[in-house]
Tab-separated table of C-alpha atoms in Angstrom:
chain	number	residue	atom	x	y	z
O	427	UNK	CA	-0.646	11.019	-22.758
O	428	UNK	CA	1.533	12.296	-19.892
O	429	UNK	CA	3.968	14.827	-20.982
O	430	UNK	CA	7.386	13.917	-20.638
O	431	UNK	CA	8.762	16.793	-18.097
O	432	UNK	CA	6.241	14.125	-15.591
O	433	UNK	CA	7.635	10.831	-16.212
O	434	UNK	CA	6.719	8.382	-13.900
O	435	UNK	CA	8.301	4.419	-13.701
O	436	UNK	CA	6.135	1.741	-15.429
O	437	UNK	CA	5.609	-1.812	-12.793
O	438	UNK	CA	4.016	-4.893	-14.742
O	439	UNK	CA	0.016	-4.134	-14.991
O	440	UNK	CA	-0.959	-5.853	-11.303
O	441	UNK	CA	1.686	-5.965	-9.404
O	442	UNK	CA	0.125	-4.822	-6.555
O	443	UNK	CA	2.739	-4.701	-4.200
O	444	UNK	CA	5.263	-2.668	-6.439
O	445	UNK	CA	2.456	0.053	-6.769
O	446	UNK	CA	1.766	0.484	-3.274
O	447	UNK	CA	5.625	0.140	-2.551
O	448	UNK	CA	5.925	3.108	-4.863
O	449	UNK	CA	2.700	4.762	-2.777
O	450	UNK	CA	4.591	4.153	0.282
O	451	UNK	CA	7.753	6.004	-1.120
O	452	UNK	CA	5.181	8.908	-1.678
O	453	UNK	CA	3.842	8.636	1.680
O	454	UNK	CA	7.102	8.898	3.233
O	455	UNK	CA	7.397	12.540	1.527
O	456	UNK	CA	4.465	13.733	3.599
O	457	UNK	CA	5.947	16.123	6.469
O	458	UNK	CA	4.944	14.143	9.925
O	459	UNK	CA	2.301	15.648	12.107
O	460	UNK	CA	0.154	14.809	15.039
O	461	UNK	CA	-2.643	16.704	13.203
O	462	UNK	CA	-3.111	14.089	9.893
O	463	UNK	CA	-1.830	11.074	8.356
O	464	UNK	CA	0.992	10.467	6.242
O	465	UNK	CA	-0.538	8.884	3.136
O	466	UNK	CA	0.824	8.621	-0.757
O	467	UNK	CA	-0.927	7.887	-3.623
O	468	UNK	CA	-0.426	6.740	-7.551
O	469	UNK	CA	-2.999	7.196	-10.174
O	470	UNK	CA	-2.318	3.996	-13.198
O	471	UNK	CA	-3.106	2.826	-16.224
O	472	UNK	CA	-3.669	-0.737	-15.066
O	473	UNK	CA	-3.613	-1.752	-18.650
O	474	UNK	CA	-0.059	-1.123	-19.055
O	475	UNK	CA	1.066	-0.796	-15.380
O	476	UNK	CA	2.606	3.127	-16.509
O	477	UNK	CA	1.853	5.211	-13.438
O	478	UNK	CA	0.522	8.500	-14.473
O	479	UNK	CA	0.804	10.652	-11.498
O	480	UNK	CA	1.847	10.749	-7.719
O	481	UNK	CA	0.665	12.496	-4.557
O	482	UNK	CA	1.325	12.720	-0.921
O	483	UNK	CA	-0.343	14.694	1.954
O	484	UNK	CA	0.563	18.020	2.094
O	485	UNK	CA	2.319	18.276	-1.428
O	486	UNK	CA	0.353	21.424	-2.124
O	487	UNK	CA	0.195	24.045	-0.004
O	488	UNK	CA	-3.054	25.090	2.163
O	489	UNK	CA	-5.884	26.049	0.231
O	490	UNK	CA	-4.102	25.712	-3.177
O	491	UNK	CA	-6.235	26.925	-6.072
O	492	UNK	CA	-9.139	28.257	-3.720
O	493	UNK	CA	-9.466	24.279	-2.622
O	494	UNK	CA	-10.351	25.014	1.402
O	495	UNK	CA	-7.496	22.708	3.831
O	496	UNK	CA	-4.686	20.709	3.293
O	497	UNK	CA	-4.218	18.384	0.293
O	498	UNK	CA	-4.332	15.067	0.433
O	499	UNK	CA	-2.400	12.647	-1.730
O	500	UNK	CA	-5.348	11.111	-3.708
O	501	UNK	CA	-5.693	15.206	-4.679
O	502	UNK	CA	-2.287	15.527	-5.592
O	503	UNK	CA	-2.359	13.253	-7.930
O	504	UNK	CA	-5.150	15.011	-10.141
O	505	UNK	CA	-4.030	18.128	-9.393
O	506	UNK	CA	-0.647	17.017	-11.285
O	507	UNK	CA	-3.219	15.401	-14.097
O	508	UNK	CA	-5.607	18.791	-14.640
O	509	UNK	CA	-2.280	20.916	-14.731
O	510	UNK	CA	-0.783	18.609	-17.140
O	511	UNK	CA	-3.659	19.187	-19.812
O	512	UNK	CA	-4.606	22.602	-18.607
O	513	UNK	CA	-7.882	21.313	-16.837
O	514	UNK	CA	-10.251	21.599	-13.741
O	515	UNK	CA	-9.506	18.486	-11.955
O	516	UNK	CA	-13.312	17.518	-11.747
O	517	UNK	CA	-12.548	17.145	-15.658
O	518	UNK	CA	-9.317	15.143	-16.099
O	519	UNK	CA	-11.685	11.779	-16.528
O	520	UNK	CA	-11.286	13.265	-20.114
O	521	UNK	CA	-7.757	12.549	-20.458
O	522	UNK	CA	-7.441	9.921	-18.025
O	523	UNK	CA	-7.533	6.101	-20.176
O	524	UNK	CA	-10.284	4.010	-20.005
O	525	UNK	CA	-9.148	1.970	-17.286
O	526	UNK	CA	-7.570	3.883	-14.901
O	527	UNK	CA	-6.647	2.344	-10.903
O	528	UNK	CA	-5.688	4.362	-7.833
O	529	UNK	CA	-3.481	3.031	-4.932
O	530	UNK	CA	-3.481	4.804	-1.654
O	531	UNK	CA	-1.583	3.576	1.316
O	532	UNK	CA	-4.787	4.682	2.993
O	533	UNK	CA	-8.983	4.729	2.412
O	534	UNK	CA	-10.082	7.803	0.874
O	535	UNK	CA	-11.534	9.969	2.974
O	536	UNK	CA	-15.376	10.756	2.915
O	537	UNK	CA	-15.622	13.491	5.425
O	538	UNK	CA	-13.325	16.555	5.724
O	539	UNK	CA	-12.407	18.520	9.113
O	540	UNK	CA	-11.485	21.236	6.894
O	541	UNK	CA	-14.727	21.126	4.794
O	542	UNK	CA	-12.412	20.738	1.669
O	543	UNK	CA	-13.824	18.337	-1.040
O	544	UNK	CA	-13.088	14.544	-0.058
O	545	UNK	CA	-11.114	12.438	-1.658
O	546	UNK	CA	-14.351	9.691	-2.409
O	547	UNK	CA	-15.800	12.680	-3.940
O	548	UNK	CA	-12.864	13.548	-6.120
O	549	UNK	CA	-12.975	10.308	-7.293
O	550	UNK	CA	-16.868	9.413	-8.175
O	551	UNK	CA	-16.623	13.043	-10.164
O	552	UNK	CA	-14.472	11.350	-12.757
O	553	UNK	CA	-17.211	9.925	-13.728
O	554	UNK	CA	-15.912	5.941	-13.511
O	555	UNK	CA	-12.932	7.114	-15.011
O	556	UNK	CA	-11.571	5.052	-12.103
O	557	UNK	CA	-13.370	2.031	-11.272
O	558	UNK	CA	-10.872	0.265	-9.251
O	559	UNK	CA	-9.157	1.827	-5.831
O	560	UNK	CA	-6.276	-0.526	-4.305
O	561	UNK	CA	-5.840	0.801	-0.090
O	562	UNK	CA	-3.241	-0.549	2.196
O	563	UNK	CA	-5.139	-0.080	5.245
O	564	UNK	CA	-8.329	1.693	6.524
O	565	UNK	CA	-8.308	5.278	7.985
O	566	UNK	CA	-8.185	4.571	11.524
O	567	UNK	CA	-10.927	6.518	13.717
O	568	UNK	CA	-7.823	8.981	14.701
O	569	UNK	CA	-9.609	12.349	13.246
O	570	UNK	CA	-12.841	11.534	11.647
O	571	UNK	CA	-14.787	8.550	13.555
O	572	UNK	CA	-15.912	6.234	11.079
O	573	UNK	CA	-14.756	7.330	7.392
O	574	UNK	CA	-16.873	5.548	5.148
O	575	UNK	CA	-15.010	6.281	1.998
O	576	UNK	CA	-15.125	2.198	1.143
O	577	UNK	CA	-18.635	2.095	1.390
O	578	UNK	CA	-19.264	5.367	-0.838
O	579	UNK	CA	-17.060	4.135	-3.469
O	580	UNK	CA	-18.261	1.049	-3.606
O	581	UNK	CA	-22.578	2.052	-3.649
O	582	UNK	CA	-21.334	4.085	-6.653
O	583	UNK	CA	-19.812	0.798	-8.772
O	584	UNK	CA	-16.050	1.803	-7.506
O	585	UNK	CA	-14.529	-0.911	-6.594
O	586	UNK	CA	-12.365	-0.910	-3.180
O	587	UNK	CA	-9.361	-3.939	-3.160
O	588	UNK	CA	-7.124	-4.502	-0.271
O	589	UNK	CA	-4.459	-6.010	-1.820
O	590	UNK	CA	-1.507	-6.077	0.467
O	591	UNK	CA	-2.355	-7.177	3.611
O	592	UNK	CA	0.877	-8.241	4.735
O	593	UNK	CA	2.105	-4.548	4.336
O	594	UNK	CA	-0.358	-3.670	6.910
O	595	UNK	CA	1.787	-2.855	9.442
O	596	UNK	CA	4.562	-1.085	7.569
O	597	UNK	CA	2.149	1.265	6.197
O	598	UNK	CA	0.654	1.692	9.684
O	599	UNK	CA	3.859	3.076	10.398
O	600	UNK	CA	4.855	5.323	7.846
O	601	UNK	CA	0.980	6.859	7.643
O	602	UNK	CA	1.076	7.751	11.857
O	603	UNK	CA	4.859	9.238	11.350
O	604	UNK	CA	4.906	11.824	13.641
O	605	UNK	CA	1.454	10.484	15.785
O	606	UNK	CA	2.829	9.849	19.889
């Protein structure tokens, strides 16, 4: 269980578009830059629609905790977890319940500039604590060519559900805020 200083609003398990509504309202905390993407996250308990946690690029600062680069929201939101409970993040699958979805208003990354642990990593060392991951839209070829973060996810029994395709555009615009 959560503790209640983090309390987080609870959407009816699969409503899809009020979860990545509530990612977008993340998103739109990220600072803008030309240099990355403006992307939010929320980590559920799809059983009972609760979210659990919330992230947004650059919430944390630069190399927070000895992690090399810049967070990224999907790492926000298990930073907030392992705090929570006093754990690494590579162990909050412990505490996480048994069936456990991610949105992201963008596909997690599977190579860093930085050199930083990815975000598909992050996720496949919880050890199918999540084993469903709800994107708005792909990582566009902007910084890293051709992200395969779907692919890796999915070869490891993740599954990777694009849900809201008629929010495409709007969270096209919110992740390239400050992008010319």
């Amino acid at each position: 269980m959560i503790p209640e200083s983090q309390q987080y609003p609870t959407f009816a398990a699969g409503d899809h578009e009020a979860f990545m509504e509530f990612a977008l309202v993340q998103a739109r905390k990220s600072p803008p830059a030309s240099n990355k993407f403006c992307v939010g996250a929320v980590l559920v308990d799809a059983d009972t629609g609760k979210v659990l946690s919330t992230g947004y690029s650059l919430e944390y600062p630069r190399d927070y905790k000895g992690d090399r680069g810049t967070t990224h929201a999907e790492q926000c939101c298990f930073i907030k977890i392992a705090d929570a409970y006093g754990l690494p993040e590579e162990r909050i699958h412990e505490v996480l319940p048994a069936n456990t979805a991610l949105y992201t208003t963008m596909e997690p990354c599977n190579e860093r500039l930085s050199g930083n642990t990815t975000c598909a990593t992050r996720i496949l060392r919880l050890k199918s604590a999540i084993k469903t991951v709800y994107v708005g839209i792909q990582e566009p070829g902007t910084f890293i060519a051709h992200n395969d973060g779907q692919k890796r996810l999915e070869a490891s029994g993740v599954k990777v559900v694009y849900p809201v395709e008629h929010l495409r555009e709007k969270i096209t615009a919110v992740s390239m805020n400050g992008h010319f």
